[in-house]
Amino acid sequence: MWAQMGDKHADAKPMRGFGGASVLEILENYDGDTYRAVYTVRFKERIYVLHCFQKKSRKGSETPKHDITLIKERLEQARNLEERAKS
């Protein structure tokens, strides 16, 4: 809801490696596990949820490479959808 109104949830932070604050992640801990939701506010009319997953990496806060790859692919799909919506 915050993002839809042009605001940012207190727990949302820019995801590293995406060049700025247009791809955000929210982390949530529940019952000893950590979950992440990644979304983009890069587009004026829409918010795209790019990925939601349980963090299982044992290497600190590092996001696993396959999750980063999936997020990048979905961000590209969102860009393509936006381009088609403009035409």
PDB file of C-alpha atoms in Angstrom, residues 3-86:
ATOM      1  CA  ALA A   3       4.393   2.067  -2.591  1.00  0.00           C
ATOM      2  CA  GLN A   4       1.045   2.572  -4.339  1.00  0.00           C
ATOM      3  CA  MET A   5       0.718   5.903  -2.567  1.00  0.00           C
ATOM      4  CA  GLY A   6       4.251   6.996  -3.534  1.00  0.00           C
ATOM      5  CA  ASP A   7       5.698   6.301  -0.095  1.00  0.00           C
ATOM      6  CA  LYS A   8       8.092   3.664   1.226  1.00  0.00           C
ATOM      7  CA  HIS A   9       7.529   1.171   4.037  1.00  0.00           C
ATOM      8  CA  ALA A  10       9.915   1.691   6.951  1.00  0.00           C
ATOM      9  CA  ASP A  11      11.410  -1.782   6.398  1.00  0.00           C
ATOM     10  CA  ALA A  12      11.897  -1.400   2.618  1.00  0.00           C
ATOM     11  CA  LYS A  13      15.427  -0.782   1.424  1.00  0.00           C
ATOM     12  CA  PRO A  14      17.077  -0.506  -1.986  1.00  0.00           C
ATOM     13  CA  MET A  15      18.367  -3.827  -3.232  1.00  0.00           C
ATOM     14  CA  ARG A  16      22.081  -3.715  -4.001  1.00  0.00           C
ATOM     15  CA  GLY A  17      23.170  -4.236  -7.574  1.00  0.00           C
ATOM     16  CA  PHE A  18      20.214  -2.559  -9.260  1.00  0.00           C
ATOM     17  CA  GLY A  19      21.561   0.979  -9.539  1.00  0.00           C
ATOM     18  CA  GLY A  20      19.505   3.075  -7.185  1.00  0.00           C
ATOM     19  CA  ALA A  21      16.329   2.949  -5.179  1.00  0.00           C
ATOM     20  CA  SER A  22      13.857   1.746  -7.785  1.00  0.00           C
ATOM     21  CA  VAL A  23      14.207  -1.961  -6.871  1.00  0.00           C
ATOM     22  CA  LEU A  24      13.382  -2.464  -3.219  1.00  0.00           C
ATOM     23  CA  GLU A  25      13.283  -5.381  -0.837  1.00  0.00           C
ATOM     24  CA  ILE A  26      11.455  -5.989   2.385  1.00  0.00           C
ATOM     25  CA  LEU A  27      12.805  -8.578   4.802  1.00  0.00           C
ATOM     26  CA  GLU A  28      10.619 -10.295   7.343  1.00  0.00           C
ATOM     27  CA  ASN A  29      11.612 -12.785  10.007  1.00  0.00           C
ATOM     28  CA  TYR A  30       9.054 -15.355  11.057  1.00  0.00           C
ATOM     29  CA  ASP A  31       9.443 -18.422  13.225  1.00  0.00           C
ATOM     30  CA  GLY A  32      13.236 -18.468  12.818  1.00  0.00           C
ATOM     31  CA  ASP A  33      13.174 -18.038   9.031  1.00  0.00           C
ATOM     32  CA  THR A  34      13.803 -14.972   6.871  1.00  0.00           C
ATOM     33  CA  TYR A  35      11.593 -14.067   3.923  1.00  0.00           C
ATOM     34  CA  ARG A  36      12.131 -11.431   1.247  1.00  0.00           C
ATOM     35  CA  ALA A  37       9.819  -9.623  -1.147  1.00  0.00           C
ATOM     36  CA  VAL A  38      11.426  -7.708  -4.007  1.00  0.00           C
ATOM     37  CA  TYR A  39       9.499  -5.137  -6.025  1.00  0.00           C
ATOM     38  CA  THR A  40      10.113  -2.208  -8.320  1.00  0.00           C
ATOM     39  CA  VAL A  41       8.692   1.306  -8.352  1.00  0.00           C
ATOM     40  CA  ARG A  42      10.642   2.147 -11.524  1.00  0.00           C
ATOM     41  CA  PHE A  43       7.490   2.668 -13.573  1.00  0.00           C
ATOM     42  CA  LYS A  44       5.077   5.560 -13.159  1.00  0.00           C
ATOM     43  CA  GLU A  45       1.759   3.726 -13.380  1.00  0.00           C
ATOM     44  CA  ARG A  46       2.518   0.299 -11.902  1.00  0.00           C
ATOM     45  CA  ILE A  47       4.353  -1.528  -9.150  1.00  0.00           C
ATOM     46  CA  TYR A  48       5.724  -4.946 -10.045  1.00  0.00           C
ATOM     47  CA  VAL A  49       6.456  -7.603  -7.437  1.00  0.00           C
ATOM     48  CA  LEU A  50       9.501  -9.308  -8.920  1.00  0.00           C
ATOM     49  CA  HIS A  51      10.121 -12.136  -6.468  1.00  0.00           C
ATOM     50  CA  CYS A  52       9.187 -13.430  -3.009  1.00  0.00           C
ATOM     51  CA  PHE A  53      11.266 -16.129  -1.387  1.00  0.00           C
ATOM     52  CA  GLN A  54      12.550 -17.668   1.809  1.00  0.00           C
ATOM     53  CA  LYS A  55      16.188 -16.821   2.356  1.00  0.00           C
ATOM     54  CA  LYS A  56      18.164 -20.002   2.831  1.00  0.00           C
ATOM     55  CA  SER A  57      21.706 -18.740   2.218  1.00  0.00           C
ATOM     56  CA  ARG A  58      24.169 -19.478   4.974  1.00  0.00           C
ATOM     57  CA  LYS A  59      26.445 -16.640   3.798  1.00  0.00           C
ATOM     58  CA  GLY A  60      25.106 -13.752   5.847  1.00  0.00           C
ATOM     59  CA  SER A  61      22.712 -11.464   4.019  1.00  0.00           C
ATOM     60  CA  GLU A  62      23.931 -12.349   0.515  1.00  0.00           C
ATOM     61  CA  THR A  63      21.107 -13.087  -1.918  1.00  0.00           C
ATOM     62  CA  PRO A  64      21.686 -16.351  -3.815  1.00  0.00           C
ATOM     63  CA  LYS A  65      22.748 -15.907  -7.438  1.00  0.00           C
ATOM     64  CA  HIS A  66      19.735 -17.784  -8.869  1.00  0.00           C
ATOM     65  CA  ASP A  67      17.382 -15.409  -7.049  1.00  0.00           C
ATOM     66  CA  ILE A  68      19.264 -12.363  -8.403  1.00  0.00           C
ATOM     67  CA  THR A  69      19.069 -13.821 -11.916  1.00  0.00           C
ATOM     68  CA  LEU A  70      15.324 -14.386 -11.568  1.00  0.00           C
ATOM     69  CA  ILE A  71      14.783 -10.835 -10.280  1.00  0.00           C
ATOM     70  CA  LYS A  72      16.732  -9.395 -13.227  1.00  0.00           C
ATOM     71  CA  GLU A  73      14.733 -11.487 -15.709  1.00  0.00           C
ATOM     72  CA  ARG A  74      11.442 -10.375 -14.193  1.00  0.00           C
ATOM     73  CA  LEU A  75      12.553  -6.738 -14.165  1.00  0.00           C
ATOM     74  CA  GLU A  76      13.261  -7.045 -17.889  1.00  0.00           C
ATOM     75  CA  GLN A  77       9.805  -8.588 -18.396  1.00  0.00           C
ATOM     76  CA  ALA A  78       8.292  -5.626 -16.523  1.00  0.00           C
ATOM     77  CA  ARG A  79      10.192  -3.224 -18.809  1.00  0.00           C
ATOM     78  CA  ASN A  80       8.807  -5.043 -21.846  1.00  0.00           C
ATOM     79  CA  LEU A  81       5.260  -4.883 -20.473  1.00  0.00           C
ATOM     80  CA  GLU A  82       5.642  -1.171 -19.882  1.00  0.00           C
ATOM     81  CA  GLU A  83       6.899  -0.590 -23.415  1.00  0.00           C
ATOM     82  CA  ARG A  84       3.922  -2.497 -24.857  1.00  0.00           C
ATOM     83  CA  ALA A  85       1.513  -0.549 -22.658  1.00  0.00           C
ATOM     84  CA  LYS A  86       2.859   2.715 -24.099  1.00  0.00           C
TER      85      LYS A  86
END
